[in-house]
Coordinates of C-alpha atoms in Angstrom, one line a residue:
M31 CA -9.6 3.4 -3.2
K32 CA -11.4 1.5 -0.4
K33 CA -12.4 -2.0 -1.5
V34 CA -15.3 -4.2 -0.6
V35 CA -14.7 -7.9 -1.1
L36 CA -17.9 -9.1 -2.7
F37 CA -16.9 -12.8 -3.1
L38 CA -15.0 -13.5 0.0
S39 CA -16.0 -13.7 3.6
I40 CA -13.9 -11.4 5.7
L41 CA -12.3 -13.3 8.5
S42 CA -13.3 -11.0 11.2
S43 CA -14.9 -7.6 12.0
I44 CA -13.2 -5.5 14.6
V45 CA -13.2 -1.9 15.7
Y46 CA -14.1 0.6 12.9
S47 CA -15.7 -1.9 10.4
Q48 CA -12.5 -3.5 9.3
A49 CA -14.6 -5.8 7.2
Q50 CA -15.0 -2.9 4.7
Q51 CA -11.7 -3.5 3.0
G52 CA -11.0 -0.8 0.6
C53 CA -11.6 1.0 -2.5
A54 CA -14.7 -0.1 -4.4
Y55 CA -14.2 -3.6 -5.5
H56 CA -14.0 -4.3 -9.2
R57 CA -15.8 -7.3 -10.7
A58 CA -13.6 -10.3 -11.0
D59 CA -15.5 -11.6 -14.1
V60 CA -14.3 -8.8 -16.4
N61 CA -10.7 -8.8 -17.6
G62 CA -8.6 -5.6 -17.6
P63 CA -7.4 -5.9 -21.2
E64 CA -11.0 -5.2 -22.4
L65 CA -10.9 -1.8 -20.7
A66 CA -7.3 -0.5 -20.8
P67 CA -6.3 1.1 -24.1
P68 CA -4.5 -1.4 -26.4
P69 CA -0.7 -0.8 -26.7
A70 CA -1.0 0.6 -30.2
A71 CA -3.6 3.2 -29.0
I72 CA -1.4 4.1 -26.1
D73 CA 1.5 4.7 -28.5
E74 CA -0.7 7.1 -30.4
M75 CA -1.9 8.8 -27.2
N76 CA 1.6 9.4 -26.1
K77 CA 2.2 11.6 -29.1
Y78 CA 0.5 14.4 -27.2
D79 CA 0.4 15.8 -23.7
V80 CA -2.9 16.7 -22.1
S81 CA -3.0 20.1 -20.3
F82 CA -6.7 20.5 -19.5
Y83 CA -10.0 18.6 -19.4
K84 CA -13.4 20.1 -19.2
L85 CA -16.6 18.1 -18.9
N86 CA -20.0 19.9 -19.5
L87 CA -22.6 17.3 -18.8
D88 CA -26.3 17.0 -18.1
V89 CA -26.7 14.5 -15.3
K90 CA -29.9 13.3 -13.5
N91 CA -30.1 11.9 -10.1
N92 CA -32.5 9.1 -11.1
S93 CA -31.0 7.9 -14.4
R94 CA -27.7 7.0 -15.9
V95 CA -28.4 8.8 -19.1
I96 CA -25.9 11.6 -19.7
S97 CA -25.2 14.1 -22.5
G98 CA -22.9 17.0 -23.1
S99 CA -19.3 17.6 -24.2
A100 CA -15.8 16.9 -23.2
T101 CA -13.0 19.3 -24.1
I102 CA -9.4 18.2 -24.2
Q103 CA -6.6 20.7 -24.6
A104 CA -3.1 19.3 -25.4
K105 CA 0.3 19.9 -27.0
A106 CA 1.7 17.8 -29.7
L107 CA 5.0 16.1 -28.7
I108 CA 5.8 15.2 -32.3
D109 CA 4.2 16.0 -35.7
I110 CA 0.8 14.3 -35.7
T111 CA -2.3 14.2 -38.0
D112 CA -4.5 12.0 -35.7
I113 CA -5.6 12.5 -32.1
V114 CA -6.6 9.2 -30.4
L115 CA -8.9 9.1 -27.4
Q116 CA -10.9 6.3 -25.8
L117 CA -14.7 6.3 -25.5
H118 CA -16.9 3.3 -25.0
E119 CA -18.8 2.3 -28.1
S120 CA -22.1 2.5 -26.2
M121 CA -21.8 6.3 -26.2
T122 CA -23.0 8.1 -29.3
I123 CA -20.9 10.9 -30.7
D124 CA -22.8 13.8 -32.1
S125 CA -19.9 15.8 -33.5
V126 CA -16.2 16.5 -33.0
L127 CA -14.5 19.9 -33.2
L128 CA -10.7 20.4 -33.6
D129 CA -9.7 24.0 -32.8
N130 CA -13.4 25.0 -33.2
A131 CA -13.8 23.5 -36.6
I132 CA -15.8 20.4 -37.3
V133 CA -13.6 17.5 -38.4
N134 CA -13.9 13.9 -39.4
Y135 CA -13.4 11.0 -37.0
S136 CA -13.5 7.2 -37.0
R137 CA -14.2 4.6 -34.3
S138 CA -12.9 1.1 -33.8
T139 CA -14.7 -0.3 -30.9
D140 CA -13.6 2.0 -28.0
I141 CA -10.9 3.8 -29.9
L142 CA -11.8 7.2 -31.2
T143 CA -9.5 8.7 -33.9
I144 CA -9.9 12.3 -34.8
S145 CA -8.4 13.4 -38.1
S146 CA -6.7 16.8 -38.6
V147 CA -6.9 18.4 -42.0
N148 CA -3.4 19.8 -41.5
T149 CA -0.4 18.4 -39.6
I150 CA -0.2 19.5 -36.0
T151 CA 3.4 20.3 -35.6
T152 CA 5.7 19.5 -32.6
N153 CA 4.9 21.7 -29.6
S154 CA 1.8 23.1 -31.1
K155 CA -1.2 23.4 -28.9
F156 CA -4.7 22.2 -30.0
S157 CA -8.2 21.7 -28.5
V158 CA -10.7 18.9 -29.2
I159 CA -14.4 19.1 -28.2
V160 CA -16.4 15.9 -28.4
Y161 CA -20.2 16.3 -28.2
Y162 CA -21.8 13.0 -27.2
H163 CA -24.7 11.3 -25.3
G164 CA -25.9 7.9 -24.2
T165 CA -26.2 5.5 -21.3
P166 CA -22.9 4.3 -19.9
V167 CA -22.5 0.5 -19.9
S168 CA -23.2 -1.5 -16.7
T169 CA -20.7 -4.3 -17.5
G170 CA -17.4 -2.4 -17.0
Q171 CA -15.0 -2.6 -14.2
G172 CA -15.9 0.4 -12.0
A173 CA -17.3 0.2 -8.5
L174 CA -20.1 -2.3 -8.8
G175 CA -19.6 -3.1 -12.4
D176 CA -20.1 0.5 -13.7
G177 CA -17.9 3.5 -14.3
F178 CA -21.1 5.5 -14.1
S179 CA -23.8 4.3 -11.7
N180 CA -27.2 5.2 -10.3
N181 CA -29.4 4.2 -7.4
I182 CA -33.0 5.3 -8.1
N183 CA -34.2 4.4 -4.6
N184 CA -31.8 6.7 -2.9
K185 CA -31.8 9.2 -5.8
V186 CA -28.1 9.4 -6.3
T187 CA -25.9 9.1 -9.5
W188 CA -22.2 8.9 -9.3
S189 CA -19.0 8.0 -11.2
L190 CA -16.2 5.7 -10.3
S191 CA -13.5 5.3 -12.9
E192 CA -10.5 3.5 -11.3
P193 CA -8.6 1.9 -13.0
Y194 CA -9.9 1.8 -16.6
S195 CA -13.5 3.0 -16.5
A196 CA -13.3 6.7 -17.2
Y197 CA -13.8 5.9 -20.9
E198 CA -17.2 4.4 -20.1
W199 CA -18.6 7.8 -19.5
W200 CA -16.3 10.4 -21.1
P201 CA -13.7 10.6 -23.9
C202 CA -10.3 10.6 -22.4
K203 CA -6.7 9.5 -22.5
Q204 CA -6.4 6.6 -20.0
V205 CA -2.7 6.9 -19.4
L206 CA -1.5 7.3 -15.8
T207 CA 1.6 9.3 -16.5
D208 CA -0.2 12.1 -18.4
K209 CA -1.9 14.2 -15.7
A210 CA -3.9 17.2 -16.9
D211 CA -2.6 20.5 -15.4
S212 CA -6.1 21.5 -14.5
C213 CA -9.8 20.6 -15.1
E214 CA -13.3 21.9 -15.0
V215 CA -16.5 19.9 -14.5
W216 CA -19.8 21.6 -15.2
I217 CA -22.9 19.6 -14.2
T218 CA -26.4 20.6 -15.2
T219 CA -29.1 19.0 -13.2
D220 CA -32.5 19.6 -11.6
T221 CA -32.6 22.4 -9.0
I222 CA -33.5 19.9 -6.2
N223 CA -30.0 18.4 -6.6
K224 CA -26.5 19.4 -5.6
A225 CA -23.7 18.2 -7.8
G226 CA -20.2 17.5 -6.4
S227 CA -16.9 17.4 -8.3
N228 CA -13.2 18.3 -8.1
G229 CA -11.8 21.6 -6.9
L230 CA -13.8 24.7 -6.0
L231 CA -17.4 25.5 -6.9
K232 CA -16.8 28.7 -8.9
N233 CA -20.4 29.3 -9.9
K234 CA -23.9 27.9 -9.5
T235 CA -25.8 29.2 -12.5
M236 CA -29.6 29.0 -12.8
M237 CA -30.4 27.7 -16.3
G238 CA -34.2 28.0 -16.2
S239 CA -36.8 25.3 -16.7
G240 CA -36.0 23.9 -13.3
K241 CA -32.3 23.3 -14.1
V242 CA -29.1 24.5 -12.3
R243 CA -25.5 24.2 -13.4
Y244 CA -22.7 23.6 -10.9
E245 CA -19.4 24.8 -12.2
W246 CA -16.4 23.2 -10.5
K247 CA -12.8 24.1 -11.3
S248 CA -9.5 22.6 -10.1
T249 CA -6.1 24.2 -10.9
Y250 CA -4.1 21.3 -9.6
P251 CA -2.7 18.5 -11.8
I252 CA -5.1 15.5 -11.9
A253 CA -5.0 11.9 -13.2
Y254 CA -7.9 10.9 -15.5
Y255 CA -9.5 8.4 -13.1
L256 CA -9.8 11.0 -10.3
I257 CA -12.2 13.2 -12.2
F258 CA -15.8 12.5 -11.0
V259 CA -19.4 13.6 -10.6
A260 CA -21.9 12.9 -7.9
V261 CA -25.5 14.2 -8.1
S262 CA -28.3 13.9 -5.5
P263 CA -30.6 16.1 -3.3
Y264 CA -27.7 16.3 -1.0
K265 CA -27.5 18.2 2.3
E266 CA -24.4 20.3 2.5
Y267 CA -22.3 19.9 5.7
I268 CA -19.4 22.3 6.1
A269 CA -16.4 22.3 8.4
Y270 CA -12.8 23.7 8.4
A271 CA -9.4 22.3 9.2
H272 CA -6.6 24.4 10.6
P273 CA -3.2 22.7 10.0
K274 CA -0.1 24.5 11.1
G275 CA 1.3 27.0 8.7
S276 CA -1.8 27.2 6.6
D277 CA -5.0 29.2 6.3
S278 CA -8.2 27.4 7.1
I279 CA -9.1 24.5 4.7
L280 CA -12.7 24.1 3.6
I281 CA -14.2 20.7 4.2
Q282 CA -17.3 20.5 2.0
N283 CA -19.5 17.5 2.5
Y284 CA -22.5 16.4 0.4
L285 CA -24.4 14.0 2.5
L286 CA -27.5 11.9 1.6
K287 CA -30.7 12.8 3.3
N288 CA -30.6 9.4 5.0
A289 CA -27.1 9.9 6.4
T290 CA -26.8 8.5 9.9
V291 CA -25.5 10.0 13.1
E292 CA -22.6 7.5 12.9
D293 CA -21.8 8.8 9.4
K294 CA -21.5 12.3 10.7
I295 CA -19.5 11.3 13.7
S296 CA -16.9 9.7 11.4
I297 CA -16.9 12.7 9.0
D298 CA -16.4 15.0 11.9
Y299 CA -12.9 13.5 12.4
T300 CA -11.8 15.0 9.1
P301 CA -10.4 18.3 10.4
A302 CA -8.3 16.5 13.0
L303 CA -7.1 14.0 10.3
I304 CA -6.1 16.8 7.9
E305 CA -4.2 18.4 10.7
L306 CA -2.5 15.1 11.6
F307 CA -1.6 14.1 8.1
S308 CA -0.4 17.6 7.3
E309 CA 2.0 17.3 10.2
K310 CA 3.2 13.8 9.2
F311 CA 3.2 14.1 5.3
G312 CA 3.3 17.8 4.6
L313 CA 0.5 20.3 4.1
Y314 CA -2.7 18.9 2.6
P315 CA -1.8 19.1 -1.1
F316 CA -5.0 20.8 -2.3
A317 CA -5.2 23.4 0.4
K318 CA -6.2 26.3 -1.9
E319 CA -9.3 24.4 -2.9
K320 CA -11.1 22.0 -0.5
Y321 CA -11.5 18.6 0.8
G322 CA -14.8 16.8 1.3
H323 CA -17.0 13.8 0.9
A324 CA -19.9 13.0 -1.5
Q325 CA -22.1 10.1 -0.4
A326 CA -23.2 7.4 -2.9
E327 CA -24.8 4.0 -2.8
F328 CA -22.1 1.3 -3.1
G329 CA -20.0 -0.8 -0.8
G330 CA -16.8 1.1 -0.6
A331 CA -15.3 4.6 -1.1
M332 CA -13.1 6.3 -3.7
E333 CA -10.4 9.0 -3.3
H334 CA -11.6 11.4 -6.0
Q335 CA -9.3 14.4 -5.8
T336 CA -10.5 17.0 -3.3
M337 CA -13.8 15.2 -2.7
S338 CA -13.9 11.5 -1.9
T339 CA -17.0 9.5 -2.9
M340 CA -18.2 7.5 0.1
G341 CA -20.4 4.5 -0.1
A342 CA -19.3 3.3 3.3
I343 CA -18.3 5.6 6.1
D344 CA -16.4 4.9 9.3
F345 CA -13.2 6.3 11.0
T346 CA -10.7 4.1 9.1
I347 CA -12.4 4.6 5.7
V348 CA -12.4 8.4 6.2
A349 CA -8.7 8.2 7.1
H350 CA -7.9 5.9 4.2
E351 CA -9.5 8.1 1.5
L352 CA -8.0 11.3 3.0
G353 CA -4.6 9.5 3.0
H354 CA -5.0 9.0 -0.7
Q355 CA -5.0 12.7 -1.3
W356 CA -1.2 12.5 -0.6
F357 CA -0.7 8.9 -1.8
G358 CA -2.5 8.5 -5.1
D359 CA -3.7 12.0 -5.9
L360 CA -0.7 14.2 -5.1
V361 CA 1.7 11.4 -6.1
T362 CA 0.1 8.8 -8.4
C363 CA 1.5 5.4 -9.2
A364 CA 3.3 5.6 -12.5
S365 CA 2.1 2.0 -13.4
W366 CA -0.8 0.0 -12.0
S367 CA 1.9 -2.6 -11.2
D368 CA 2.9 -0.2 -8.5
I369 CA -0.6 0.3 -7.1
W370 CA 0.6 -0.2 -3.5
V371 CA 2.1 3.4 -3.9
N372 CA -1.6 4.4 -3.7
E373 CA -3.3 1.7 -1.7
G374 CA -0.6 0.4 0.7
F375 CA 0.2 3.9 1.7
A376 CA -3.4 4.9 2.2
S377 CA -4.0 1.7 4.2
Y378 CA -1.0 2.6 6.5
S379 CA -2.6 6.0 7.0
E380 CA -5.4 4.2 8.8
L381 CA -3.0 3.0 11.4
I382 CA -1.3 6.4 11.8
A383 CA -4.8 7.8 12.4
L384 CA -5.7 5.2 14.9
E385 CA -2.4 5.6 16.8
A386 CA -2.9 9.4 17.1
L387 CA -6.7 9.8 17.4
Q388 CA -8.0 6.6 18.8
S389 CA -7.0 4.1 21.5
P390 CA -3.9 1.9 21.7
E391 CA -6.3 -1.1 21.8
A392 CA -7.9 0.0 18.4
A393 CA -4.5 0.4 16.8
K394 CA -3.3 -3.0 18.1
A395 CA -6.4 -4.7 16.9
W396 CA -5.9 -3.1 13.4
V397 CA -2.3 -4.4 13.3
T398 CA -3.3 -7.9 14.4
E399 CA -5.8 -8.2 11.7
A400 CA -3.6 -6.5 9.1
M401 CA -0.8 -8.9 9.9
S402 CA -3.0 -11.9 9.6
F403 CA -4.3 -10.7 6.2
A404 CA -0.8 -9.8 5.0
K405 CA 0.7 -13.2 5.8
S406 CA -1.8 -14.7 3.4
G407 CA -0.8 -12.2 0.7
G408 CA 1.5 -12.7 -2.3
I409 CA 4.0 -10.6 -4.0
V410 CA 3.1 -6.9 -3.7
H411 CA 4.6 -5.9 -7.0
L412 CA 2.2 -6.9 -9.8
E413 CA 3.7 -8.4 -12.9
D414 CA 0.4 -8.0 -14.8
S415 CA -0.8 -4.4 -14.6
L416 CA -4.1 -5.5 -16.4
D417 CA -5.1 -7.9 -13.7
V418 CA -7.7 -5.8 -11.9
T419 CA -8.6 -8.5 -9.4
A420 CA -4.9 -8.6 -8.2
M421 CA -4.6 -4.9 -8.4
F422 CA -7.1 -4.4 -5.6
D423 CA -6.3 -7.5 -3.5
T424 CA -7.0 -6.8 0.1
Y425 CA -4.4 -9.3 1.4
T426 CA -1.5 -8.3 -0.8
V427 CA -1.8 -4.7 -2.1
Y428 CA -3.6 -3.2 0.9
K429 CA -2.6 -5.1 4.0
K430 CA 0.9 -6.4 3.0
G431 CA 1.6 -3.1 1.4
A432 CA 0.7 -1.3 4.7
M433 CA 2.8 -3.7 6.7
I434 CA 5.8 -3.1 4.4
L435 CA 5.7 0.5 5.5
R436 CA 5.3 -0.4 9.1
M437 CA 8.3 -2.8 8.8
L438 CA 10.3 -0.1 7.0
R439 CA 9.5 2.3 9.9
Y440 CA 10.8 -0.4 12.3
E441 CA 13.9 -1.1 10.3
I442 CA 14.8 2.7 10.1
N443 CA 14.1 2.8 13.9
N444 CA 13.8 6.6 13.9
D445 CA 10.3 8.2 13.4
S446 CA 11.8 11.6 12.6
I447 CA 13.8 10.2 9.8
F448 CA 11.1 7.9 8.5
F449 CA 8.5 10.6 8.2
K450 CA 11.2 13.0 6.7
G451 CA 11.7 10.4 4.0
I452 CA 8.0 10.2 3.4
R453 CA 7.8 14.0 3.0
N454 CA 10.9 14.0 0.8
Y455 CA 9.3 11.4 -1.5
L456 CA 6.1 13.4 -1.7
Q457 CA 8.0 16.6 -2.4
A458 CA 10.1 15.1 -5.1
H459 CA 7.2 13.7 -7.0
R460 CA 4.4 16.1 -6.1
Y461 CA 1.6 16.4 -8.6
K462 CA 3.4 13.8 -10.7
N463 CA 3.8 10.0 -10.8
A464 CA 6.2 7.6 -9.1
Y465 CA 7.3 4.0 -9.2
T466 CA 8.2 1.9 -6.2
N467 CA 11.9 2.4 -7.0
D468 CA 11.4 6.2 -6.8
F469 CA 10.2 5.7 -3.2
K470 CA 13.0 3.3 -2.4
T471 CA 15.6 5.8 -3.8
I472 CA 14.3 8.7 -1.7
M473 CA 14.2 6.6 1.5
E474 CA 17.8 5.5 0.9
Q475 CA 18.9 9.0 0.3
T476 CA 17.2 10.2 3.5
T477 CA 18.3 7.4 5.7
G478 CA 21.7 6.6 4.3
K479 CA 20.7 2.9 4.2
N480 CA 20.8 0.5 1.3
L481 CA 17.3 -0.9 1.2
S482 CA 17.7 -3.4 -1.6
V483 CA 17.5 -6.4 0.7
F484 CA 14.5 -5.0 2.4
F485 CA 12.5 -4.4 -0.8
N486 CA 13.7 -7.6 -2.4
Q487 CA 12.5 -9.8 0.4
W488 CA 9.2 -8.0 1.3
Y489 CA 8.0 -6.3 -1.9
Y490 CA 9.3 -8.5 -4.7
N491 CA 9.1 -11.7 -2.7
I492 CA 6.5 -14.0 -1.4
G493 CA 6.3 -15.4 2.1
H494 CA 7.7 -14.5 5.5
P495 CA 10.0 -16.1 8.1
I496 CA 8.8 -18.9 10.3
I497 CA 10.9 -18.9 13.5
S498 CA 11.6 -21.5 16.1
G499 CA 14.3 -21.8 18.7
Q500 CA 15.8 -22.9 22.0
W501 CA 17.7 -21.2 24.8
D502 CA 19.5 -21.8 28.0
Q503 CA 21.0 -19.7 30.7
V504 CA 24.0 -20.3 32.9
G505 CA 24.6 -17.5 35.5
A506 CA 24.4 -14.2 33.7
Q507 CA 25.1 -15.8 30.3
L508 CA 22.1 -16.7 28.1
W509 CA 22.4 -18.4 24.7
L510 CA 19.5 -18.3 22.2
E511 CA 19.4 -20.2 19.0
L512 CA 16.8 -19.1 16.4
N513 CA 16.0 -21.1 13.3
Q514 CA 14.1 -19.7 10.4
Y515 CA 12.5 -21.0 7.2
A516 CA 10.2 -19.2 4.8
S517 CA 6.5 -19.7 4.4
M518 CA 4.7 -20.3 1.0
G519 CA 7.6 -22.3 -0.4
S520 CA 9.9 -19.4 -0.6
S521 CA 13.6 -20.1 -0.4
T522 CA 14.5 -16.7 1.0
V523 CA 16.6 -16.4 4.1
F524 CA 15.1 -13.2 5.6
K525 CA 17.4 -10.5 6.9
T526 CA 15.8 -8.2 9.4
P527 CA 16.3 -6.7 12.8
I528 CA 14.0 -8.4 15.4
D529 CA 13.2 -7.7 19.0
I530 CA 13.9 -10.4 21.7
T531 CA 12.0 -9.8 25.0
F532 CA 13.4 -11.6 28.1
R533 CA 11.0 -12.0 31.0
Y534 CA 12.1 -12.3 34.5
D535 CA 10.6 -11.7 38.0
G536 CA 10.2 -8.0 38.4
G537 CA 10.1 -7.0 34.7
D538 CA 11.3 -7.6 31.2
T539 CA 14.2 -6.5 28.9
T540 CA 13.9 -6.1 25.1
I541 CA 17.0 -6.3 22.9
R542 CA 17.1 -5.9 19.1
V543 CA 19.2 -8.3 17.2
M544 CA 19.8 -9.1 13.5
L545 CA 18.1 -12.2 12.1
D546 CA 20.1 -13.0 8.9
K547 CA 20.8 -16.7 8.7
S548 CA 18.8 -19.9 8.6
V549 CA 20.3 -20.5 12.1
N550 CA 21.3 -17.6 14.3
L551 CA 23.0 -18.1 17.7
Y552 CA 23.1 -15.2 20.1
N553 CA 24.8 -14.7 23.5
F554 CA 23.4 -12.2 26.0
N555 CA 24.9 -11.0 29.3
L556 CA 22.0 -10.5 31.7
P557 CA 23.5 -10.1 35.2
G558 CA 21.0 -10.4 38.0
K559 CA 18.2 -11.6 35.8
T560 CA 16.9 -15.1 35.9
I561 CA 14.9 -15.5 32.7
Y562 CA 11.8 -17.6 32.7
S563 CA 10.5 -17.0 29.2
I564 CA 11.5 -15.4 25.9
R565 CA 9.2 -13.7 23.4
I566 CA 10.0 -12.9 19.7
D567 CA 8.7 -9.7 18.1
E568 CA 6.3 -9.0 20.9
G569 CA 5.4 -5.7 19.4
N570 CA 4.2 -7.4 16.2
Y571 CA 6.4 -5.3 13.9
L572 CA 7.3 -8.0 11.4
L573 CA 5.5 -10.4 9.2
N574 CA 6.5 -13.7 10.8
D575 CA 5.2 -16.8 12.6
V576 CA 6.9 -18.0 15.8
F577 CA 6.7 -21.6 16.9
S578 CA 8.1 -22.9 20.2
I579 CA 10.9 -20.9 21.9
A580 CA 11.7 -23.4 24.7
R581 CA 14.4 -23.7 27.2
N582 CA 16.8 -26.6 26.6
T583 CA 19.4 -27.3 29.3
S584 CA 21.2 -29.7 26.9
M585 CA 22.4 -27.0 24.5
S586 CA 26.0 -27.9 25.3
I587 CA 26.6 -24.5 26.9
N588 CA 29.3 -25.1 29.6
K589 CA 30.3 -22.2 31.7
S590 CA 33.3 -24.1 33.0
L591 CA 34.8 -24.3 29.6
H592 CA 38.4 -23.1 29.3
S593 CA 38.2 -19.4 28.5
E594 CA 39.8 -20.2 25.1
F595 CA 36.5 -21.9 24.2
K596 CA 33.9 -19.9 26.1
E597 CA 32.2 -18.8 22.8
V598 CA 31.9 -22.3 21.4
V599 CA 28.4 -23.7 21.1
L600 CA 27.1 -26.9 19.6
F601 CA 23.5 -27.1 18.3
P602 CA 21.0 -28.6 18.0
N603 CA 21.6 -31.0 20.8
P604 CA 20.3 -33.7 20.5
V605 CA 21.2 -33.8 16.8
D606 CA 19.7 -35.8 13.9
K607 CA 21.8 -35.0 10.8
L608 CA 23.7 -31.6 10.9
L609 CA 25.6 -30.5 14.0
N610 CA 26.3 -26.8 13.9
I611 CA 29.4 -25.5 15.6
S612 CA 29.6 -21.8 16.4
G613 CA 32.6 -19.8 17.7
A614 CA 35.2 -22.4 17.0
Q615 CA 37.3 -20.7 14.3
G616 CA 40.9 -21.8 14.3
C617 CA 40.1 -25.0 16.3
L618 CA 41.1 -28.5 15.6
I619 CA 38.1 -30.7 16.3
K620 CA 38.1 -34.4 17.1
I621 CA 34.9 -36.3 17.6
N622 CA 35.1 -39.5 19.7
N623 CA 32.5 -42.0 20.8
V624 CA 32.1 -43.0 24.4
L625 CA 34.7 -45.8 23.9
G626 CA 37.3 -43.1 23.1
Q627 CA 37.3 -44.1 19.4
Q628 CA 37.8 -41.2 17.0
V629 CA 35.1 -41.0 14.4
N630 CA 36.0 -37.6 12.8
E631 CA 38.6 -35.0 12.8
F632 CA 38.7 -31.6 11.0
A633 CA 40.0 -28.1 11.3
V634 CA 37.6 -25.1 11.5
D635 CA 38.4 -22.0 9.5
S636 CA 35.3 -20.0 10.0
D637 CA 33.1 -18.8 12.9
F638 CA 30.3 -21.1 11.9
T639 CA 30.5 -24.6 10.5
A640 CA 28.0 -27.5 10.0
V641 CA 29.1 -31.2 10.2
D642 CA 27.1 -33.9 8.5
L643 CA 26.5 -36.7 11.0
S644 CA 24.0 -38.7 8.9
D645 CA 26.1 -41.8 8.9
L646 CA 27.0 -41.7 12.6
P647 CA 25.2 -44.3 14.7
P648 CA 23.0 -43.0 17.5
G649 CA 24.7 -42.4 20.8
I650 CA 26.7 -40.0 23.0
Y651 CA 29.8 -38.4 21.5
I652 CA 32.6 -36.2 22.8
V653 CA 33.8 -33.2 20.9
Q654 CA 37.5 -32.3 21.7
L655 CA 38.5 -28.7 21.0
V656 CA 42.2 -27.9 20.5
R657 CA 43.4 -24.3 19.9
N658 CA 46.4 -22.2 21.0
G659 CA 47.7 -25.0 23.2
A660 CA 44.5 -25.3 25.1
S661 CA 41.8 -28.1 24.9
S662 CA 38.4 -28.8 26.2
N663 CA 35.5 -31.2 25.7
L664 CA 31.8 -30.9 24.9
K665 CA 29.3 -33.7 24.3
F666 CA 26.3 -34.2 22.2
L667 CA 23.6 -36.9 21.7
K668 CA 23.2 -38.3 18.2
Q669 CA 19.6 -39.5 17.7

């Protein structure tokens, strides 16, 4: 879902309205626990499995008042006598039918309990119809504070239910992991209007007295929050997509009469985007029905299954909401703590669209801003699945989530395998739910890589590496020391491949190395290249900050060293407290001052060691190396 940040100033606005960050922002002054079903109610709801929802509602385009019925067909998973649903207390119930017989019910705030005369036995199917009416509240946590909203001036009424606002306008089971197998949405409204919803428009029935009923039906599994209505005197705008290996796919758009030329230009990218994403992710998952857009009056957009509701329209928003049809609709996060499975993936779809259908400059600008936002983000995995503000955080869930995928693509370093992994994940969990670990498992199976370190440091961890370094070159040999520490107070030592670009007269050379220690020392053989500068991660693939990478001719790199010690390097030099020695495994090391007096002696049994020189007076010191009957000297300056 695209989000508009109503209380923050977006840092910048670049190509394609990057200030419009995401799925309709949910008010920060309302807490999730007031909206999500309480645990006891969820326990009761999980005693049955929903197979079908049908809404049959009267909806006006100039009022939030609604009336009608909701049908829920389900199967008992254990013996039950009560069916529990959630419906906001502001809605008035007229009657309840269980298997076509009027039954008793009770209400405790938002929890509706329907009583069966007889026990509904395990695996038995049943049907509930709730007749109700009212004006949905305007203080919930939908798009602009409403799960069901209206703009009288622009004569449009629409619903937005993510994450916990479906119950504000219809009785339902607000549990992510129970997708209905199919749904129908019938909307009766004035004949001047068109009414959009999920699936295919099966009938448009004239009801008399200036009323018409739009009868929509979807035969694909659907999560509760993706069922929607949108009503206005829309103009219909039709197109078709032609992805490889498929018949034409209908693109059915309901646009407001004041839709701009720019709106239509962005909408017109939809066929190409469906074709692109079908190639990357697999065929558009609702190809037998449709895709489309229904305009409304709010500050973002929402990925309702088969027809996104669009308050804002531009190229990246169109791409984002379409991306959700795979990530969020086809495969839905199994817990709101894993919301990045929806939002991070849809955000990354924006970049894929820019790379393929726009300019390299636009894609680069998107990455630059996304990286800036992501570096301000926290831990992508949410501990509190009821914290709606954190759930739709631009910096963390959207941008850092998208950058995790970009970094994973970089780590895999093979686009064919990366996108194969994405398709395998979608195939394994199609029309169902998934946790982050499900995605991780599929990617590990596809790539043959253990990705635990990757997810631990980027998904479950805060911060990113801050890198500084120094280098020197003697002839063809170049030594580079990179130091890293973590931002945001994290103690993590990040382990990741990283690109080093060496610039010289006539060109540049990029070499990928492994950054996996707080101090890494690398040696490169660059014959015929006199390096004048070094750049780290020039392609901006990783979350990181780079400080100075400067040449230091006092790095104690001595090409004339005896061949026995050619790999030995002392750093940093000058040194304050810790002197690092690399490549000296098996050496006896003696440290002498300039008067020849020995101040330390020790044997080295590993490739890397650090010597504490805190108590050593400032001055120049000589390091004598002895190994295999050979010896050589290096010097360093103690500050």
